[in-house]
Amino acid sequence: MFAIGQASKQSGVNIETIRYYEREGVVPKPGRSAAGRRLYTSDEIAKLRFVKRCRDLGFPIAIIQTFQSLSGEEHRPCTDVKLIADQHLAVVDAKIDNLVNLRAALKNLSENCDNGTATCPMLEALMSDEPTK
Amino acid sequence: MFAIGQASKQSGVNIETIRYYEREGVVPKPGRSAAGRRLYTSDEIAKLRFVKRCRDLGFPIAIIQTFQSLSGEEHRPCTDVKLIADQHLAVVDAKIDNLVNLRAALKNLSENCDNGTATCPMLEALMSDEPTK
DNA sequence: TTAATTCCTGTAGTTACTACAGGAGCAAGA
DNA sequence: TCTTGCTCCTGTAGTAACTACAGGAATTAA
């Protein structure tokens, strides 16, 4: 059995975040010592690690909860999991596209912004009536 | 003079968001009609459009406020603006890198997740003791 | 005149945490 | 044994940038 600090180190999840996950029901409530301190089993720490990995992949918490209920089911969850993952992949793709466009616009603005004029061309562009595109 | 609905349509900023910007001091408070309704000049709407454009480029509100104070100054703001833009560009680049890596990991997991086994390889990978990478 | 639309203020909810405040338990050295 | 320092506890509030009501008043169109 491990105290919350150990659980944090082993899972990579911040202590405050662990307590937050417990409040929100993302992970089950651990047992407590006589003095009321949380005590984690290795399994519970593995669950924290699972949540952390999913979060690092950008899955929202609601979806992680779906994963957990799927992994406990009888019928093979693979199709469901893949579907969710692929939907998430599409979201990530859209985000990347957006950021790449944004980056181009930003770079374009920035590159026209070093000609030493009194008025900044970048601010002018942002304030003008023409759409930036 | 335009009511808030008009200002919203012309600037592309949601009505609730316009009021939020006003509360937060992102844009100046407009005048009011006798009955207390907000009335916007074209200049004020242009300012909303400016904020919208900056937000669409991902600039946080605090930085937009810096832009606005810079644009009102005597000394040429171009250098300052370019510096901020380039810093922001670096942030965007880092975000893109992150997402591209994440995408690869996600795709990798997803592609191994269609072999119809009873246990989902993707869930297994996320739950295993080995780091995902 | 009435119905539909727009607008008002003020408050609370969203996401996923993070940061206290104020207090108590615990382990190790002098 | 006492003290020092670390860890832990609960509960609350803050973060960013909105969004979503509730409950009511004004305006516009038919």
mmCIF file of C-alpha atoms (C1' of nucleotides) in Angstrom:
data_model
loop_
_atom_site.group_PDB
_atom_site.id
_atom_site.type_symbol
_atom_site.label_atom_id
_atom_site.label_comp_id
_atom_site.label_asym_id
_atom_site.label_seq_id
_atom_site.Cartn_x
_atom_site.Cartn_y
_atom_site.Cartn_z
ATOM 1 C CA MET A 1 0.000 0.000 0.000
ATOM 2 C CA PHE A 2 1.260 3.426 -0.966
ATOM 3 C CA ALA A 3 0.528 6.941 0.241
ATOM 4 C CA ILE A 4 -0.676 9.508 -2.246
ATOM 5 C CA GLY A 5 2.812 10.930 -2.756
ATOM 6 C CA GLN A 6 4.108 7.519 -3.829
ATOM 7 C CA ALA A 7 1.081 6.973 -6.044
ATOM 8 C CA SER A 8 1.786 10.330 -7.638
ATOM 9 C CA LYS A 9 5.424 9.496 -8.324
ATOM 10 C CA GLN A 10 4.624 6.053 -9.700
ATOM 11 C CA SER A 11 1.812 7.216 -11.943
ATOM 12 C CA GLY A 12 3.106 10.609 -12.968
ATOM 13 C CA VAL A 13 -0.168 12.210 -11.899
ATOM 14 C CA ASN A 14 0.079 15.294 -9.684
ATOM 15 C CA ILE A 15 -1.214 14.816 -6.111
ATOM 16 C CA GLU A 16 -3.847 17.508 -6.454
ATOM 17 C CA THR A 17 -4.925 15.974 -9.730
ATOM 18 C CA ILE A 18 -5.262 12.548 -8.118
ATOM 19 C CA ARG A 19 -7.619 13.982 -5.519
ATOM 20 C CA TYR A 20 -9.473 15.778 -8.299
ATOM 21 C CA TYR A 21 -9.895 12.508 -10.229
ATOM 22 C CA GLU A 22 -11.219 10.872 -7.091
ATOM 23 C CA ARG A 23 -13.755 13.658 -6.508
ATOM 24 C CA GLU A 24 -14.897 13.419 -10.106
ATOM 25 C CA GLY A 25 -15.158 9.640 -10.019
ATOM 26 C CA VAL A 26 -12.529 9.132 -12.735
ATOM 27 C CA VAL A 27 -10.759 6.633 -10.466
ATOM 28 C CA PRO A 28 -12.262 4.671 -7.559
ATOM 29 C CA LYS A 29 -11.826 5.912 -3.998
ATOM 30 C CA PRO A 30 -8.844 4.214 -2.374
ATOM 31 C CA GLY A 31 -8.827 2.828 1.173
ATOM 32 C CA ARG A 32 -7.734 4.960 4.096
ATOM 33 C CA SER A 33 -5.289 4.516 6.952
ATOM 34 C CA ALA A 34 -6.438 4.726 10.576
ATOM 35 C CA ALA A 35 -5.552 8.413 10.501
ATOM 36 C CA GLY A 36 -7.576 8.976 7.331
ATOM 37 C CA ARG A 37 -4.794 9.037 4.768
ATOM 38 C CA ARG A 38 -5.323 7.548 1.310
ATOM 39 C CA LEU A 39 -3.667 4.185 0.681
ATOM 40 C CA TYR A 40 -3.243 2.947 -2.881
ATOM 41 C CA THR A 41 -2.783 -0.596 -4.176
ATOM 42 C CA SER A 42 -0.622 -1.277 -7.239
ATOM 43 C CA ASP A 43 -3.781 -1.820 -9.258
ATOM 44 C CA GLU A 44 -5.128 1.558 -8.308
ATOM 45 C CA ILE A 45 -1.850 3.143 -9.296
ATOM 46 C CA ALA A 46 -2.008 1.305 -12.629
ATOM 47 C CA LYS A 47 -5.420 2.847 -13.167
ATOM 48 C CA LEU A 48 -3.979 6.292 -12.531
ATOM 49 C CA ARG A 49 -1.282 5.541 -15.083
ATOM 50 C CA PHE A 50 -3.933 4.516 -17.580
ATOM 51 C CA VAL A 51 -5.781 7.786 -17.114
ATOM 52 C CA LYS A 52 -2.551 9.722 -17.475
ATOM 53 C CA ARG A 53 -1.681 8.002 -20.733
ATOM 54 C CA CYS A 54 -5.087 8.684 -22.161
ATOM 55 C CA ARG A 55 -4.878 12.343 -21.115
ATOM 56 C CA ASP A 56 -1.440 12.625 -22.691
ATOM 57 C CA LEU A 57 -3.045 11.415 -25.918
ATOM 58 C CA GLY A 58 -5.580 14.205 -25.567
ATOM 59 C CA PHE A 59 -8.633 12.090 -24.756
ATOM 60 C CA PRO A 60 -11.135 14.037 -22.659
ATOM 61 C CA ILE A 61 -12.053 12.589 -19.285
ATOM 62 C CA ALA A 62 -15.565 11.604 -20.360
ATOM 63 C CA ILE A 63 -14.081 9.364 -23.027
ATOM 64 C CA ILE A 64 -11.595 7.842 -20.612
ATOM 65 C CA GLN A 65 -14.538 6.841 -18.465
ATOM 66 C CA THR A 66 -16.111 5.204 -21.496
ATOM 67 C CA PHE A 67 -12.867 3.296 -22.084
ATOM 68 C CA GLN A 68 -12.912 2.051 -18.538
ATOM 69 C CA SER A 69 -16.459 0.799 -18.738
ATOM 70 C CA LEU A 70 -15.728 -0.809 -22.123
ATOM 71 C CA SER A 71 -12.683 -2.612 -20.762
ATOM 72 C CA GLY A 72 -14.827 -4.224 -18.093
ATOM 73 C CA GLU A 73 -17.413 -5.570 -20.510
ATOM 74 C CA GLU A 74 -18.005 -9.014 -21.899
ATOM 75 C CA HIS A 75 -18.581 -8.250 -25.569
ATOM 76 C CA ARG A 76 -15.328 -7.433 -27.301
ATOM 77 C CA PRO A 77 -14.793 -3.704 -26.988
ATOM 78 C CA CYS A 78 -12.217 -3.372 -29.765
ATOM 79 C CA THR A 79 -14.594 -1.989 -32.359
ATOM 80 C CA ASP A 80 -15.964 0.615 -29.951
ATOM 81 C CA VAL A 81 -12.519 1.645 -28.812
ATOM 82 C CA LYS A 82 -11.243 1.971 -32.350
ATOM 83 C CA LEU A 83 -14.243 4.049 -33.319
ATOM 84 C CA ILE A 84 -13.663 6.475 -30.477
ATOM 85 C CA ALA A 85 -9.950 6.615 -31.231
ATOM 86 C CA ASP A 86 -10.584 7.334 -34.886
ATOM 87 C CA GLN A 87 -13.055 10.073 -34.058
ATOM 88 C CA HIS A 88 -10.476 11.566 -31.764
ATOM 89 C CA LEU A 89 -7.911 11.254 -34.516
ATOM 90 C CA ALA A 90 -10.176 13.328 -36.749
ATOM 91 C CA VAL A 91 -10.407 15.998 -34.045
ATOM 92 C CA VAL A 92 -6.641 16.049 -33.741
ATOM 93 C CA ASP A 93 -6.260 16.301 -37.510
ATOM 94 C CA ALA A 94 -8.627 19.249 -37.604
ATOM 95 C CA LYS A 95 -6.684 20.950 -34.831
ATOM 96 C CA ILE A 96 -3.425 20.451 -36.673
ATOM 97 C CA ASP A 97 -4.894 21.859 -39.892
ATOM 98 C CA ASN A 98 -6.152 24.877 -38.036
ATOM 99 C CA LEU A 99 -2.853 25.518 -36.370
ATOM 100 C CA VAL A 100 -0.921 25.111 -39.599
ATOM 101 C CA ASN A 101 -3.118 27.704 -41.301
ATOM 102 C CA LEU A 102 -2.860 29.966 -38.314
ATOM 103 C CA ARG A 103 0.892 29.589 -38.346
ATOM 104 C CA ALA A 104 1.055 30.604 -41.998
ATOM 105 C CA ALA A 105 -1.086 33.690 -41.399
ATOM 106 C CA LEU A 106 0.966 34.637 -38.397
ATOM 107 C CA LYS A 107 4.264 34.175 -40.190
ATOM 108 C CA ASN A 108 3.010 36.194 -43.098
ATOM 109 C CA LEU A 109 2.035 39.038 -40.797
ATOM 110 C CA SER A 110 5.267 38.872 -38.893
ATOM 111 C CA GLU A 111 7.441 38.903 -41.998
ATOM 112 C CA ASN A 112 5.875 42.098 -43.242
ATOM 113 C CA CYS A 113 6.439 43.663 -39.884
ATOM 114 C CA ASP A 114 10.085 44.656 -39.913
ATOM 115 C CA ASN A 115 10.275 47.536 -42.289
ATOM 116 C CA GLY A 116 10.728 50.132 -39.584
ATOM 117 C CA THR A 117 7.748 52.261 -40.487
ATOM 118 C CA ALA A 118 6.100 54.329 -37.807
ATOM 119 C CA THR A 119 2.861 52.399 -38.152
ATOM 120 C CA CYS A 120 3.136 48.670 -37.716
ATOM 121 C CA PRO A 121 1.916 46.831 -40.829
ATOM 122 C CA MET A 122 0.859 43.905 -38.683
ATOM 123 C CA LEU A 123 -1.413 46.003 -36.510
ATOM 124 C CA GLU A 124 -2.690 47.762 -39.635
ATOM 125 C CA ALA A 125 -3.563 44.435 -41.184
ATOM 126 C CA LEU A 126 -5.357 43.253 -38.085
ATOM 127 C CA MET A 127 -7.305 46.484 -37.832
ATOM 128 C CA SER A 128 -8.147 46.916 -41.488
ATOM 129 C CA ASP A 129 -11.521 46.257 -43.036
ATOM 130 C CA GLU A 130 -10.220 43.584 -45.366
ATOM 131 C CA PRO A 131 -10.468 40.047 -44.109
ATOM 132 C CA THR A 132 -7.007 38.811 -43.164
ATOM 133 C CA LYS A 133 -7.046 35.352 -44.806
ATOM 134 C CA MET B 1 -25.189 53.699 -34.277
ATOM 135 C CA PHE B 2 -25.858 49.985 -34.057
ATOM 136 C CA ALA B 3 -27.478 47.762 -31.458
ATOM 137 C CA ILE B 4 -25.505 44.869 -30.054
ATOM 138 C CA GLY B 5 -27.084 42.375 -32.450
ATOM 139 C CA GLN B 6 -25.878 44.416 -35.421
ATOM 140 C CA ALA B 7 -22.456 44.826 -33.861
ATOM 141 C CA SER B 8 -22.331 41.071 -33.404
ATOM 142 C CA LYS B 9 -23.232 40.394 -37.026
ATOM 143 C CA GLN B 10 -20.780 42.943 -38.384
ATOM 144 C CA SER B 11 -17.881 41.850 -36.197
ATOM 145 C CA GLY B 12 -18.519 38.143 -36.051
ATOM 146 C CA VAL B 13 -18.325 38.237 -32.259
ATOM 147 C CA ASN B 14 -21.136 36.511 -30.355
ATOM 148 C CA ILE B 15 -23.412 38.860 -28.374
ATOM 149 C CA GLU B 16 -22.603 37.225 -25.042
ATOM 150 C CA THR B 17 -18.942 37.441 -25.884
ATOM 151 C CA ILE B 18 -19.219 41.145 -26.678
ATOM 152 C CA ARG B 19 -20.696 41.762 -23.242
ATOM 153 C CA TYR B 20 -17.983 39.606 -21.746
ATOM 154 C CA TYR B 21 -15.291 41.655 -23.506
ATOM 155 C CA GLU B 22 -16.889 44.800 -22.169
ATOM 156 C CA ARG B 23 -16.957 43.483 -18.605
ATOM 157 C CA GLU B 24 -13.310 42.455 -18.884
ATOM 158 C CA GLY B 25 -12.251 45.776 -20.362
ATOM 159 C CA VAL B 26 -11.066 44.244 -23.638
ATOM 160 C CA VAL B 27 -13.118 46.799 -25.540
ATOM 161 C CA PRO B 28 -14.339 50.189 -24.286
ATOM 162 C CA LYS B 29 -17.874 50.544 -22.967
ATOM 163 C CA PRO B 30 -20.186 51.793 -25.724
ATOM 164 C CA GLY B 31 -22.806 54.511 -25.274
ATOM 165 C CA ARG B 32 -26.352 53.660 -24.311
ATOM 166 C CA SER B 33 -29.773 54.547 -25.639
ATOM 167 C CA ALA B 34 -32.328 56.301 -23.445
ATOM 168 C CA ALA B 35 -33.672 52.891 -22.479
ATOM 169 C CA GLY B 36 -30.208 51.627 -21.568
ATOM 170 C CA ARG B 37 -29.370 49.590 -24.640
ATOM 171 C CA ARG B 38 -25.820 49.513 -25.962
ATOM 172 C CA LEU B 39 -25.160 51.564 -29.093
ATOM 173 C CA TYR B 40 -22.013 50.936 -31.119
ATOM 174 C CA THR B 41 -20.206 53.240 -33.526
ATOM 175 C CA SER B 42 -18.449 51.829 -36.594
ATOM 176 C CA ASP B 43 -15.139 52.395 -34.841
ATOM 177 C CA GLU B 44 -16.226 50.337 -31.877
ATOM 178 C CA ILE B 45 -17.340 47.567 -34.182
ATOM 179 C CA ALA B 46 -13.961 47.732 -35.944
ATOM 180 C CA LYS B 47 -12.331 47.239 -32.570
ATOM 181 C CA LEU B 48 -14.449 44.139 -31.983
ATOM 182 C CA ARG B 49 -13.342 42.874 -35.366
ATOM 183 C CA PHE B 50 -9.738 43.484 -34.416
ATOM 184 C CA VAL B 51 -10.134 41.467 -31.240
ATOM 185 C CA LYS B 52 -11.848 38.696 -33.168
ATOM 186 C CA ARG B 53 -9.040 38.496 -35.703
ATOM 187 C CA CYS B 54 -6.417 38.325 -32.997
ATOM 188 C CA ARG B 55 -8.377 35.609 -31.157
ATOM 189 C CA ASP B 56 -8.714 33.649 -34.396
ATOM 190 C CA LEU B 57 -4.932 33.770 -34.628
ATOM 191 C CA GLY B 58 -4.787 32.325 -31.145
ATOM 192 C CA PHE B 59 -3.508 35.388 -29.311
ATOM 193 C CA PRO B 60 -4.623 35.402 -25.677
ATOM 194 C CA ILE B 61 -6.656 38.360 -24.523
ATOM 195 C CA ALA B 62 -3.872 39.804 -22.378
ATOM 196 C CA ILE B 63 -1.702 40.097 -25.478
ATOM 197 C CA ILE B 64 -4.487 41.692 -27.479
ATOM 198 C CA GLN B 65 -4.681 44.340 -24.803
ATOM 199 C CA THR B 66 -0.950 44.906 -25.185
ATOM 200 C CA PHE B 67 -1.460 45.297 -28.944
ATOM 201 C CA GLN B 68 -4.104 47.893 -28.347
ATOM 202 C CA SER B 69 -1.962 49.938 -26.020
ATOM 203 C CA LEU B 70 0.992 49.622 -28.414
ATOM 204 C CA SER B 71 -1.082 50.816 -31.336
ATOM 205 C CA GLY B 72 -1.910 53.973 -29.463
ATOM 206 C CA GLU B 73 1.674 54.868 -28.672
ATOM 207 C CA GLU B 74 4.063 57.392 -30.155
ATOM 208 C CA HIS B 75 7.223 55.324 -30.472
ATOM 209 C CA ARG B 76 6.943 52.888 -33.355
ATOM 210 C CA PRO B 77 5.436 49.695 -32.023
ATOM 211 C CA CYS B 78 6.511 47.471 -34.883
ATOM 212 C CA THR B 79 9.446 45.894 -33.108
ATOM 213 C CA ASP B 80 7.365 45.106 -30.044
ATOM 214 C CA VAL B 81 4.522 43.691 -32.073
ATOM 215 C CA LYS B 82 6.830 41.520 -34.134
ATOM 216 C CA LEU B 83 8.495 40.208 -31.003
ATOM 217 C CA ILE B 84 5.173 39.181 -29.495
ATOM 218 C CA ALA B 85 4.038 37.650 -32.769
ATOM 219 C CA ASP B 86 7.226 35.635 -33.090
ATOM 220 C CA GLN B 87 6.957 34.386 -29.525
ATOM 221 C CA HIS B 88 3.420 33.357 -30.290
ATOM 222 C CA LEU B 89 4.610 31.669 -33.450
ATOM 223 C CA ALA B 90 6.983 29.573 -31.338
ATOM 224 C CA VAL B 91 4.093 28.561 -29.085
ATOM 225 C CA VAL B 92 2.038 27.556 -32.110
ATOM 226 C CA ASP B 93 4.955 25.568 -33.510
ATOM 227 C CA ALA B 94 5.311 23.692 -30.251
ATOM 228 C CA LYS B 95 1.598 22.928 -30.232
ATOM 229 C CA ILE B 96 1.760 21.603 -33.774
ATOM 230 C CA ASP B 97 4.743 19.396 -32.928
ATOM 231 C CA ASN B 98 2.913 18.003 -29.946
ATOM 232 C CA LEU B 99 -0.213 17.262 -31.902
ATOM 233 C CA VAL B 100 1.704 15.630 -34.732
ATOM 234 C CA ASN B 101 3.422 13.287 -32.282
ATOM 235 C CA LEU B 102 0.161 12.587 -30.538
ATOM 236 C CA ARG B 103 -1.461 11.871 -33.862
ATOM 237 C CA ALA B 104 1.206 9.346 -34.728
ATOM 238 C CA ALA B 105 0.829 7.554 -31.398
ATOM 239 C CA LEU B 106 -2.920 7.526 -31.748
ATOM 240 C CA LYS B 107 -2.838 6.226 -35.302
ATOM 241 C CA ASN B 108 -0.392 3.555 -34.290
ATOM 242 C CA LEU B 109 -2.700 2.402 -31.497
ATOM 243 C CA SER B 110 -5.759 2.533 -33.693
ATOM 244 C CA GLU B 111 -4.186 0.553 -36.504
ATOM 245 C CA ASN B 112 -3.360 -2.316 -34.190
ATOM 246 C CA CYS B 113 -6.890 -2.306 -32.918
ATOM 247 C CA ASP B 114 -8.843 -4.101 -35.596
ATOM 248 C CA ASN B 115 -7.820 -7.698 -35.274
ATOM 249 C CA GLY B 116 -11.044 -8.795 -33.649
ATOM 250 C CA THR B 117 -9.513 -10.285 -30.534
ATOM 251 C CA ALA B 118 -11.585 -10.423 -27.406
ATOM 252 C CA THR B 119 -9.264 -8.065 -25.578
ATOM 253 C CA CYS B 120 -8.661 -4.752 -27.296
ATOM 254 C CA PRO B 121 -4.949 -4.242 -28.046
ATOM 255 C CA MET B 122 -5.376 -0.515 -27.715
ATOM 256 C CA LEU B 123 -6.781 -0.736 -24.205
ATOM 257 C CA GLU B 124 -4.100 -3.303 -23.363
ATOM 258 C CA ALA B 125 -1.395 -0.924 -24.544
ATOM 259 C CA LEU B 126 -2.806 1.949 -22.545
ATOM 260 C CA MET B 127 -3.074 -0.169 -19.432
ATOM 261 C CA SER B 128 0.243 -1.977 -19.679
ATOM 262 C CA ASP B 129 3.271 -1.220 -17.569
ATOM 263 C CA GLU B 130 5.437 -0.325 -20.538
ATOM 264 C CA PRO B 131 5.546 3.315 -21.441
ATOM 265 C CA THR B 132 3.520 3.878 -24.619
ATOM 266 C CA LYS B 133 5.954 5.984 -26.727
ATOM 267 C "C1'" DT C 1 -52.785 45.614 -29.884
ATOM 268 C "C1'" DT C 2 -50.490 41.734 -29.579
ATOM 269 C "C1'" DA C 3 -46.879 38.628 -30.659
ATOM 270 C "C1'" DA C 4 -42.208 37.949 -31.709
ATOM 271 C "C1'" DT C 5 -37.825 39.468 -31.315
ATOM 272 C "C1'" DT C 6 -34.138 41.791 -29.150
ATOM 273 C "C1'" DC C 7 -32.068 43.429 -25.311
ATOM 274 C "C1'" DC C 8 -30.924 43.979 -20.197
ATOM 275 C "C1'" DT C 9 -28.458 42.273 -15.629
ATOM 276 C "C1'" DG C 10 -26.654 38.890 -12.870
ATOM 277 C "C1'" DT C 11 -25.277 34.410 -11.955
ATOM 278 C "C1'" DA C 12 -23.616 29.883 -12.766
ATOM 279 C "C1'" DG C 13 -21.630 26.307 -15.686
ATOM 280 C "C1'" DT C 14 -17.862 24.591 -18.841
ATOM 281 C "C1'" DT C 15 -12.745 21.778 -18.883
ATOM 282 C "C1'" DA C 16 -9.165 19.975 -16.404
ATOM 283 C "C1'" DC C 17 -6.801 21.242 -13.395
ATOM 284 C "C1'" DT C 18 -3.855 24.219 -9.917
ATOM 285 C "C1'" DA C 19 -3.213 26.895 -5.764
ATOM 286 C "C1'" DC C 20 -3.906 28.165 -1.538
ATOM 287 C "C1'" DA C 21 -5.358 28.281 3.739
ATOM 288 C "C1'" DG C 22 -5.286 26.267 7.908
ATOM 289 C "C1'" DG C 23 -4.593 22.346 10.311
ATOM 290 C "C1'" DA C 24 -2.982 17.478 11.593
ATOM 291 C "C1'" DG C 25 0.026 13.230 11.252
ATOM 292 C "C1'" DC C 26 4.517 11.085 10.856
ATOM 293 C "C1'" DA C 27 9.589 10.000 10.703
ATOM 294 C "C1'" DA C 28 14.220 10.973 12.083
ATOM 295 C "C1'" DG C 29 17.851 13.271 14.478
ATOM 296 C "C1'" DA C 30 19.702 15.649 18.871
ATOM 297 C "C1'" DT D 1 11.392 13.400 24.311
ATOM 298 C "C1'" DC D 2 11.224 17.119 21.649
ATOM 299 C "C1'" DT D 3 11.609 19.442 17.564
ATOM 300 C "C1'" DT D 4 12.057 20.046 12.718
ATOM 301 C "C1'" DG D 5 10.481 19.215 8.298
ATOM 302 C "C1'" DC D 6 7.876 16.721 5.334
ATOM 303 C "C1'" DT D 7 3.575 14.778 3.892
ATOM 304 C "C1'" DC D 8 -1.114 14.673 4.091
ATOM 305 C "C1'" DC D 9 -6.062 16.293 5.029
ATOM 306 C "C1'" DT D 10 -10.476 19.185 3.651
ATOM 307 C "C1'" DG D 11 -12.567 22.847 1.501
ATOM 308 C "C1'" DT D 12 -12.595 26.686 -1.332
ATOM 309 C "C1'" DA D 13 -11.322 29.631 -5.014
ATOM 310 C "C1'" DG D 14 -8.815 30.745 -9.156
ATOM 311 C "C1'" DT D 15 -7.448 29.848 -14.175
ATOM 312 C "C1'" DA D 16 -8.993 31.078 -19.705
ATOM 313 C "C1'" DA D 17 -12.387 32.410 -22.501
ATOM 314 C "C1'" DC D 18 -16.286 32.013 -23.020
ATOM 315 C "C1'" DT D 19 -21.463 30.009 -22.967
ATOM 316 C "C1'" DA D 20 -25.969 29.420 -21.022
ATOM 317 C "C1'" DC D 21 -29.585 30.405 -18.559
ATOM 318 C "C1'" DA D 22 -33.416 33.079 -15.677
ATOM 319 C "C1'" DG D 23 -36.424 36.638 -15.323
ATOM 320 C "C1'" DG D 24 -37.741 40.805 -16.955
ATOM 321 C "C1'" DA D 25 -38.124 45.127 -20.068
ATOM 322 C "C1'" DA D 26 -38.132 47.436 -24.639
ATOM 323 C "C1'" DT D 27 -38.743 47.486 -29.508
ATOM 324 C "C1'" DT D 28 -40.530 46.130 -33.973
ATOM 325 C "C1'" DA D 29 -43.749 43.944 -37.243
ATOM 326 C "C1'" DA D 30 -48.166 42.385 -38.458
#
